[in-house]
PDB file of C-alpha atoms and ligand atoms in Angstrom:
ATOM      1  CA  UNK A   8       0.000   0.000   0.000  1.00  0.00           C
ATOM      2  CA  UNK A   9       1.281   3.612  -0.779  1.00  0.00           C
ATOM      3  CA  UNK A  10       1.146   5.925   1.437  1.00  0.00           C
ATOM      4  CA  UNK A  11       0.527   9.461   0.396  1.00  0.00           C
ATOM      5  CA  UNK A  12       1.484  12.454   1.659  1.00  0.00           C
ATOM      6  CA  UNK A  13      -0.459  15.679  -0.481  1.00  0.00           C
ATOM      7  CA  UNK A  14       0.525  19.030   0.028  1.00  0.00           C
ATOM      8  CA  UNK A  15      -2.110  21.686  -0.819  1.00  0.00           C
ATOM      9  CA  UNK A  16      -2.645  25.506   0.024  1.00  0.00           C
ATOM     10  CA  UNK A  17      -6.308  26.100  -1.343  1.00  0.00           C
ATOM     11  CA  UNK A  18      -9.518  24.471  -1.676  1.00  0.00           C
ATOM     12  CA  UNK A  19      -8.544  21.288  -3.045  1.00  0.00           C
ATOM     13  CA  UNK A  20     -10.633  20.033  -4.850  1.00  0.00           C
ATOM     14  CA  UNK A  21      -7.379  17.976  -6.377  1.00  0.00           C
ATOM     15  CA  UNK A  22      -7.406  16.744  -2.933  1.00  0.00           C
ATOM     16  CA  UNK A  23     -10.893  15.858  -3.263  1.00  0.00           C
ATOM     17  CA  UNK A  24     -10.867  13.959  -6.449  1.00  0.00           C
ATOM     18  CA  UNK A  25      -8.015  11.376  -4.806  1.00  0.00           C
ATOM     19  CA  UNK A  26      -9.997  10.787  -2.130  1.00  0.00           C
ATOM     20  CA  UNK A  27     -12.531  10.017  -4.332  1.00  0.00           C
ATOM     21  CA  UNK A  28     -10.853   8.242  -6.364  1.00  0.00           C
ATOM     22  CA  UNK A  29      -9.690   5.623  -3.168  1.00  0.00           C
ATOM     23  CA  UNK A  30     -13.061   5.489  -1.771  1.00  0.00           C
ATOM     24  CA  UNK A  31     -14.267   4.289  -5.810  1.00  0.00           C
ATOM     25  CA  UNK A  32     -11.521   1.952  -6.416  1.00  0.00           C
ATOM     26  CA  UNK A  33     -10.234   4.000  -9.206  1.00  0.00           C
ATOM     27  CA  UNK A  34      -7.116   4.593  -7.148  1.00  0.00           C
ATOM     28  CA  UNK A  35      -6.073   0.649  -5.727  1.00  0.00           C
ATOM     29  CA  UNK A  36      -3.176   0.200  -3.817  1.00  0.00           C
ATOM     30  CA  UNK A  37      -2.481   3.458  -2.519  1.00  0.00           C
ATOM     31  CA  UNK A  38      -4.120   5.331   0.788  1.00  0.00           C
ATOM     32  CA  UNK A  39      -3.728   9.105   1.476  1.00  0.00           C
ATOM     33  CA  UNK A  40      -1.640   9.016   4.833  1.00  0.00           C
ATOM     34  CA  UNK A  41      -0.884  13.020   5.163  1.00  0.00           C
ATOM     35  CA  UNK A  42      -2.453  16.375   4.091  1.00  0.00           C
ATOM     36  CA  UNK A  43      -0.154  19.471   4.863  1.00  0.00           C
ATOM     37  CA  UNK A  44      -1.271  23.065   3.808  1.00  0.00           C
ATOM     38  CA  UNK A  45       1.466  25.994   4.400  1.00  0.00           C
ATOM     39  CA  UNK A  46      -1.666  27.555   4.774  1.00  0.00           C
ATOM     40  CA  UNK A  47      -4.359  27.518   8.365  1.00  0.00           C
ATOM     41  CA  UNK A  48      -7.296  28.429   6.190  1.00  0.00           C
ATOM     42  CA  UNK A  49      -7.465  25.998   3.365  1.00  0.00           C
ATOM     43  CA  UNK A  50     -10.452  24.240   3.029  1.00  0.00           C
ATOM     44  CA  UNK A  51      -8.210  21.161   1.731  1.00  0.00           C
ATOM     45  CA  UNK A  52      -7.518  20.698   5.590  1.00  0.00           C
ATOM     46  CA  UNK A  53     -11.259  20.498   6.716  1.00  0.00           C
ATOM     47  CA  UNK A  54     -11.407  17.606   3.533  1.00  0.00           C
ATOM     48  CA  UNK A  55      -8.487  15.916   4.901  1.00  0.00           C
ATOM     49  CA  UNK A  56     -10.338  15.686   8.979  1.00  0.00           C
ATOM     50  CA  UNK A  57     -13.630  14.600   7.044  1.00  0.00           C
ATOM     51  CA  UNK A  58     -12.057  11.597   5.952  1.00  0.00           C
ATOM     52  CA  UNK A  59      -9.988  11.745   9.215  1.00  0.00           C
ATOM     53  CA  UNK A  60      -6.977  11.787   7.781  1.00  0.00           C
ATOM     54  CA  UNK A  61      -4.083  13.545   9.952  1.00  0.00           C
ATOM     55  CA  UNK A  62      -4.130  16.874   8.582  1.00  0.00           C
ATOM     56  CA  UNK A  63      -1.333  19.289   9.752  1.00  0.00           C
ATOM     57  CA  UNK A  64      -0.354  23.136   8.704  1.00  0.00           C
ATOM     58  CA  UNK A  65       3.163  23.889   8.273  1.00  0.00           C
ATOM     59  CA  UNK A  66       3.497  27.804   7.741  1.00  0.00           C
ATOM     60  CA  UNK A  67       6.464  28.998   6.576  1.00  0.00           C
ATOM     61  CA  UNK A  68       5.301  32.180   9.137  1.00  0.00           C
ATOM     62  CA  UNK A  69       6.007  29.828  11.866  1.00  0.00           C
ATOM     63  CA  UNK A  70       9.963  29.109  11.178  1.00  0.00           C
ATOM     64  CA  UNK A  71      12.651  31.557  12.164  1.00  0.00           C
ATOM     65  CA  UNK A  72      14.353  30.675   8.349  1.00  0.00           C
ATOM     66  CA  UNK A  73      13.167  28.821   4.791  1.00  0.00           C
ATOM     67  CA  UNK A  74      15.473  26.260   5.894  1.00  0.00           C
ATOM     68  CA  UNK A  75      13.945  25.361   9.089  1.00  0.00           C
ATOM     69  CA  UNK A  76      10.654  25.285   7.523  1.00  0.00           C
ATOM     70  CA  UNK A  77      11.807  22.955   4.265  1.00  0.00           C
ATOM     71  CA  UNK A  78      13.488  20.345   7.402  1.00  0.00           C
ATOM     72  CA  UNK A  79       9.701  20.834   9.047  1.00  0.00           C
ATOM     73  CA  UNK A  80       8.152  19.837   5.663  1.00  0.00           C
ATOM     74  CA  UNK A  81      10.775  17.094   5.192  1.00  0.00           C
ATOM     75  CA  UNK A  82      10.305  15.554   8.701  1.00  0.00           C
ATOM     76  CA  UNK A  83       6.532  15.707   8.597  1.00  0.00           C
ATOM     77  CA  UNK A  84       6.496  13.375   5.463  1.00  0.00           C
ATOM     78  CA  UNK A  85       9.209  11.241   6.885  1.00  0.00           C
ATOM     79  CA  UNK A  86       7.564  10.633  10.278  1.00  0.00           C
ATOM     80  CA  UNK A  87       4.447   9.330   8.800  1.00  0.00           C
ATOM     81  CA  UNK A  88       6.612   7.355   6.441  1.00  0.00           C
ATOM     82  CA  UNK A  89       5.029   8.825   3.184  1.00  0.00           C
ATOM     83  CA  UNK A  90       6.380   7.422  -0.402  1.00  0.00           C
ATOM     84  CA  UNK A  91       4.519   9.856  -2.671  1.00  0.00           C
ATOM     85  CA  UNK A  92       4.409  13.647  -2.374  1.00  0.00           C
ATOM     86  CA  UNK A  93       1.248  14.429  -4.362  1.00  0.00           C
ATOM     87  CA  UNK A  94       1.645  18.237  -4.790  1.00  0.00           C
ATOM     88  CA  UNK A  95      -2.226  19.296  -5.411  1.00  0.00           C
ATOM     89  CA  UNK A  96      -2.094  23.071  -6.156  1.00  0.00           C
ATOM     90  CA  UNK A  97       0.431  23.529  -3.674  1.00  0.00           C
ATOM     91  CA  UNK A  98       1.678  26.969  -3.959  1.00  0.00           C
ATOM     92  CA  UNK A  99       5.405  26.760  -2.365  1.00  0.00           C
ATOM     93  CA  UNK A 100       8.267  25.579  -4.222  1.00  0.00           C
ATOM     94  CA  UNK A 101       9.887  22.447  -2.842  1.00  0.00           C
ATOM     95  CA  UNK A 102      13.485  22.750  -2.366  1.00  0.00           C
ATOM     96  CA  UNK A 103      16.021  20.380  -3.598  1.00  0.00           C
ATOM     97  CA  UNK A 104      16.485  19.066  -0.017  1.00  0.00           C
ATOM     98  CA  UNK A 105      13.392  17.488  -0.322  1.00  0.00           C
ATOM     99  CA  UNK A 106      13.421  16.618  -3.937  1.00  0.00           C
ATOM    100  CA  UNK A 107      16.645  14.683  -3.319  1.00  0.00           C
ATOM    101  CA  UNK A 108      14.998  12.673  -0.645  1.00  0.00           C
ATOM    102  CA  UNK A 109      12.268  11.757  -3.206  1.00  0.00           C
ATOM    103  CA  UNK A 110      13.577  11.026  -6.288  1.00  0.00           C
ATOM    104  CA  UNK A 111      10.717  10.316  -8.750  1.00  0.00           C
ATOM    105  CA  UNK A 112       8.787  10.060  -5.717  1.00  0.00           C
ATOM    106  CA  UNK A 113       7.010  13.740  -6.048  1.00  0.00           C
ATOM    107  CA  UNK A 114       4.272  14.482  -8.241  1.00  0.00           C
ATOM    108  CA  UNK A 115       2.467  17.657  -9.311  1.00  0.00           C
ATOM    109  CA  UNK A 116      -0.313  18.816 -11.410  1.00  0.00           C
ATOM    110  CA  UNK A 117      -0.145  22.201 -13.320  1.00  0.00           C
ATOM    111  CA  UNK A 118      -3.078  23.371 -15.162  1.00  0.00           C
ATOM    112  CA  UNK A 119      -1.542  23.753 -18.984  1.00  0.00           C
ATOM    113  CA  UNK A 120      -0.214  21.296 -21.246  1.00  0.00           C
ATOM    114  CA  UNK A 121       3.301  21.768 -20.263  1.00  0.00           C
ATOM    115  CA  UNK A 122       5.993  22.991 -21.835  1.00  0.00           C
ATOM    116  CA  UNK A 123       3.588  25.529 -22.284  1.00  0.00           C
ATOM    117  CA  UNK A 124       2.780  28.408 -19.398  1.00  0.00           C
ATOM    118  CA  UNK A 125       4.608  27.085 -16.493  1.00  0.00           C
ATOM    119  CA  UNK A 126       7.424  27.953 -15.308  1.00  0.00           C
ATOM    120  CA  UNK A 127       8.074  30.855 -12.805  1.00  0.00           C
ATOM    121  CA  UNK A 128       4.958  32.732 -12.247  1.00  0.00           C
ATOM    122  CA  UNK A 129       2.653  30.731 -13.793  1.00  0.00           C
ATOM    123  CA  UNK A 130       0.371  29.505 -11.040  1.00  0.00           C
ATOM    124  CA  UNK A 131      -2.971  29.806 -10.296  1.00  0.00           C
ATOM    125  CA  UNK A 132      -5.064  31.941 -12.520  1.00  0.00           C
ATOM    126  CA  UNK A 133      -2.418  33.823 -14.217  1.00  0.00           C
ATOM    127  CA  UNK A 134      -1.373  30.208 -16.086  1.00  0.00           C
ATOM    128  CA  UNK A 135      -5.124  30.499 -17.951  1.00  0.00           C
ATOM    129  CA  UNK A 136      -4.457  34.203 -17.951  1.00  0.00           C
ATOM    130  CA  UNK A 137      -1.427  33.746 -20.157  1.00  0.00           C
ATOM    131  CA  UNK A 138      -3.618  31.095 -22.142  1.00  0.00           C
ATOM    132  CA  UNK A 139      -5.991  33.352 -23.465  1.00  0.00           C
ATOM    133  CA  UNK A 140      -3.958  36.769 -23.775  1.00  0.00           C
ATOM    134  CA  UNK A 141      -1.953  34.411 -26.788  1.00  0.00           C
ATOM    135  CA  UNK A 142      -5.441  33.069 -27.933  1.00  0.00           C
ATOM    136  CA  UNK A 143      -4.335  28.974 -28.098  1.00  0.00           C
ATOM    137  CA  UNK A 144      -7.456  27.300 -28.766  1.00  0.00           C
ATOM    138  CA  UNK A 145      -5.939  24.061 -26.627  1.00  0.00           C
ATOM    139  CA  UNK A 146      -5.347  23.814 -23.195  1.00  0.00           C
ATOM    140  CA  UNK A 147      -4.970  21.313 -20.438  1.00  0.00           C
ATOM    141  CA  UNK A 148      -3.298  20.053 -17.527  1.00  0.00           C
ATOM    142  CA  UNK A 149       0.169  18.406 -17.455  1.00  0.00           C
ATOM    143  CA  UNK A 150       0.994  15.392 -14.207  1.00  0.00           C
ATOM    144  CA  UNK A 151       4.907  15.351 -13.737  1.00  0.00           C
ATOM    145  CA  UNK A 152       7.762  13.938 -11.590  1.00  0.00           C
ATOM    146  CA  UNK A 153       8.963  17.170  -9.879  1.00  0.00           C
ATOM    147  CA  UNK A 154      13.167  17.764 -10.609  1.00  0.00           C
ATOM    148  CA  UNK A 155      15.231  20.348  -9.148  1.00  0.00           C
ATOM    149  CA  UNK A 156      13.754  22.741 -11.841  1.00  0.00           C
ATOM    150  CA  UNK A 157      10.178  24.469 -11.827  1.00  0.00           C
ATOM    151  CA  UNK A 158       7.224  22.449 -14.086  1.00  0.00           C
ATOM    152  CA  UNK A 159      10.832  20.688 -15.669  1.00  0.00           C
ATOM    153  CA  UNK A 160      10.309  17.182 -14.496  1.00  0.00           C
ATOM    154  CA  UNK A 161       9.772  13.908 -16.554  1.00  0.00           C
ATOM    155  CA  UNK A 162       5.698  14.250 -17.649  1.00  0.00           C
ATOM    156  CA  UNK A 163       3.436  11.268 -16.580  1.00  0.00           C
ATOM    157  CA  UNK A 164       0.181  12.370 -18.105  1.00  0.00           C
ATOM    158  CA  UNK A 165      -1.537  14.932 -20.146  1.00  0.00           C
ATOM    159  CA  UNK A 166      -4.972  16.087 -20.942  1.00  0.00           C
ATOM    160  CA  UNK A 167      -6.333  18.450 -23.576  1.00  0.00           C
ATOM    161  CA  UNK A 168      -8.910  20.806 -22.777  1.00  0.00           C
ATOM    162  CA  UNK A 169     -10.784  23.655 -25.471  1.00  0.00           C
ATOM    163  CA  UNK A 170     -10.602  26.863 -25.163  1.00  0.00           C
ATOM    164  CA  UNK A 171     -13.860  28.434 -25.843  1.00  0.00           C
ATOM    165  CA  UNK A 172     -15.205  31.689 -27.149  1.00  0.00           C
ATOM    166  CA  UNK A 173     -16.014  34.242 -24.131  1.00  0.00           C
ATOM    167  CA  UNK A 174     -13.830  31.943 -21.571  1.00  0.00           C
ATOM    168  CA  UNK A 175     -12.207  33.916 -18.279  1.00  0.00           C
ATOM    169  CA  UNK A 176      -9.489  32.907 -16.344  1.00  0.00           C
ATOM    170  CA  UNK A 177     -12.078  31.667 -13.950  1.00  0.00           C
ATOM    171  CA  UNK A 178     -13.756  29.833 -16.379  1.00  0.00           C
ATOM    172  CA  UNK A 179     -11.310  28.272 -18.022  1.00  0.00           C
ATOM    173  CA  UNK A 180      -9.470  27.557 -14.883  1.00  0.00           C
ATOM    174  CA  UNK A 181     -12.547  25.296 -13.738  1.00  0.00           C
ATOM    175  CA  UNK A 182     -12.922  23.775 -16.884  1.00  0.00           C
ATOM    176  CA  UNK A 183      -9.315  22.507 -17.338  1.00  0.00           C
ATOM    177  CA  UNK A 184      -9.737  21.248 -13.531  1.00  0.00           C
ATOM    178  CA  UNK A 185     -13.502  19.109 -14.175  1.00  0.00           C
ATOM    179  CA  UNK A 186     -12.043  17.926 -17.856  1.00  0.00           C
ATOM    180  CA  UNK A 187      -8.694  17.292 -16.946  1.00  0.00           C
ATOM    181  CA  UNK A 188      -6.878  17.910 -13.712  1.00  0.00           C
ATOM    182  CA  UNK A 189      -9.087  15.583 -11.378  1.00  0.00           C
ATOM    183  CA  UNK A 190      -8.632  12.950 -13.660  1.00  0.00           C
ATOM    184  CA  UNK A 191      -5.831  12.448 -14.680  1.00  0.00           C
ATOM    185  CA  UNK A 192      -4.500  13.097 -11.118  1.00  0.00           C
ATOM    186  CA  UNK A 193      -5.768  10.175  -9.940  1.00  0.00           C
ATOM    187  CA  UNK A 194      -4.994   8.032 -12.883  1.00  0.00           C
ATOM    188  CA  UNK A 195      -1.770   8.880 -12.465  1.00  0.00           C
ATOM    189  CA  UNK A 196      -1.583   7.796  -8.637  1.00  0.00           C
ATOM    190  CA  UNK A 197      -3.202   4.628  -9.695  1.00  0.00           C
ATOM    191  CA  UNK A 198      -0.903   3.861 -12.513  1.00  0.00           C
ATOM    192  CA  UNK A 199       2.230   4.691  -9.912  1.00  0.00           C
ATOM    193  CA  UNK A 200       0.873   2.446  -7.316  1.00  0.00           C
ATOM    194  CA  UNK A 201       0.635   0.278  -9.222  1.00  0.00           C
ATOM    195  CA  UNK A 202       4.241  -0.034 -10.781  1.00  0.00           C
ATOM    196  CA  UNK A 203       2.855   0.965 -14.219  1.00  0.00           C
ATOM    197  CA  UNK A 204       5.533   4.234 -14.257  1.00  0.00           C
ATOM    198  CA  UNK A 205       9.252   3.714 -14.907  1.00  0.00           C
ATOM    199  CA  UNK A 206      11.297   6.904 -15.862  1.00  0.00           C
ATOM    200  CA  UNK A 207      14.326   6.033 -18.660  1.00  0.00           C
ATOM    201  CA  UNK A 208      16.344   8.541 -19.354  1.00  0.00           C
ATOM    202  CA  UNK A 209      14.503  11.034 -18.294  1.00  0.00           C
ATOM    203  CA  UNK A 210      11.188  10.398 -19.839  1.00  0.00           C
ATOM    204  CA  UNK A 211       8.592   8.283 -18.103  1.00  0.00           C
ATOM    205  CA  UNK A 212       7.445   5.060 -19.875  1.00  0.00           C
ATOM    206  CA  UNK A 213       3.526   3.702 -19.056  1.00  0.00           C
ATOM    207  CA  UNK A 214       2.948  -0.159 -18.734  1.00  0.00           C
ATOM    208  CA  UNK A 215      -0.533  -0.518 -19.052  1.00  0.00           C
TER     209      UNK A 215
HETATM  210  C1  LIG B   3      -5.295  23.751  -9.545  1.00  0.00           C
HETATM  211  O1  LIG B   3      -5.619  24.484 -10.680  1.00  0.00           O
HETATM  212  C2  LIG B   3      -3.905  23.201  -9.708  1.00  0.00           C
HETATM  213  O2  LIG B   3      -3.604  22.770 -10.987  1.00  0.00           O
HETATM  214  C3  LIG B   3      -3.101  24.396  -9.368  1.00  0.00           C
HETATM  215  O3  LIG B   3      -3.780  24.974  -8.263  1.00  0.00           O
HETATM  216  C4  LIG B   3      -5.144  24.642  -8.329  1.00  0.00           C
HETATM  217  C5  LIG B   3      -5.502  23.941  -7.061  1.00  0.00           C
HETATM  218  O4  LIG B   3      -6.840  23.786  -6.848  1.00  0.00           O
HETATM  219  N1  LIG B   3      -1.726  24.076  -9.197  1.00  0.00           N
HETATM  220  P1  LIG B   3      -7.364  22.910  -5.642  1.00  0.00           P
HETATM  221  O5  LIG B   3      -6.776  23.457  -4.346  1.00  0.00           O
HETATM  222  O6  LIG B   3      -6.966  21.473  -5.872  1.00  0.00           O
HETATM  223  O7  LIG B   3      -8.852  23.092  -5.662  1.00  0.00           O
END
């Protein structure tokens, strides 16, 4: 069984559609273990103690230096033994500390087909922002192995999502996450779990 440790900062909904996704039996073989937030407010904690999961916030606020709050983060997943970071819209950047004690072991979901808007400063809205100020008429979402880089790592899965006539940010943004995001999330988890996900040279290769 994997344990899962997901980091969120919002709502999480991303969150939401994993836990789903256990409780259906689209996800086998893997059980979310952790929930931290760097944030006291998100609502993704108050999912997390619905499904009684332990739920903690780490706030960056709360540490005298980034580095004491990265160890925090670090010790948190290690104490509860966690062997995927699912990073579901989690707004901090992980440091290479932590990426080098999970090696193709940290996933995250950005809402575009990457390598197109991500990168630095392309989070949240402003990635569907950037969408339709160039006018593509494709979006999506983009699961990867997180590297030492930002949005860099080897890609898992992708989805393709239209862009429509008279979208906004905030449309788009919640069309990309019902079409695409909160499925192939979990499809990707599942597929991981299940030992479906090998990474060759830098590229990931699906056994299905
Ligand atoms: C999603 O769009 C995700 O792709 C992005 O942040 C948003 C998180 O939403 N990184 P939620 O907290 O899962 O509802």
């Amino acid at each position: 069984m994997l344990k899962l440790g997901v980091l969120v900062s919002g709502g999480g909904t991303n969150l939401q559609a994993i836990l789903d996704a256990v409780e259906s039996g689209r996800i086998t073989n893997a059980e979310v273990s952790l929930v931290i937030s760097n944030n006291a407010g998100a609502y993704a904690l108050e999912r997390a103690h619905m499904h009684e999961i332990p739920a903690v916030c780490i706030s960056p606020k709360s540490y005298e230096s980034r580095d004491e709050f990265h160890k925090a983060l670090l010790s948190e997943l290690q104490n509860h033994q966690i062997d995927l970071v699912v990073l579901a819209g989690f707004l901090v950047a992980v440091p290479p500390m932590i990426v080098g004690a999970y090696p193709n072991r940290i996933i995250n979901i950005h809402p575009s087909l990457i390598p197109s808007f991500c990168g630095t400063g392309f989070y949240g809205l402003r990635v569907h922002e950037g969408v339709l100020d160039r006018g593509v008429k494709v979006t999506g979402a983009t699961v990867h192995f997180v590297d030492a880089g930002t949005d860099t790592g080897p890609i898992i899965l992708q989805k393709a999502v239209e862009v429509q006539e008279g979208d906004t940010p905030e449309i788009l943004q919640r069309r990309v996450m019902e079409q695409a995001e909160w499925k192939i999330l979990p499809e990707a988890i599942d597929l991981i779990a299940n030992g479906k996900v090998m990474v060759e040279n830098g590229k990931v290769r699906i056994s299905r």
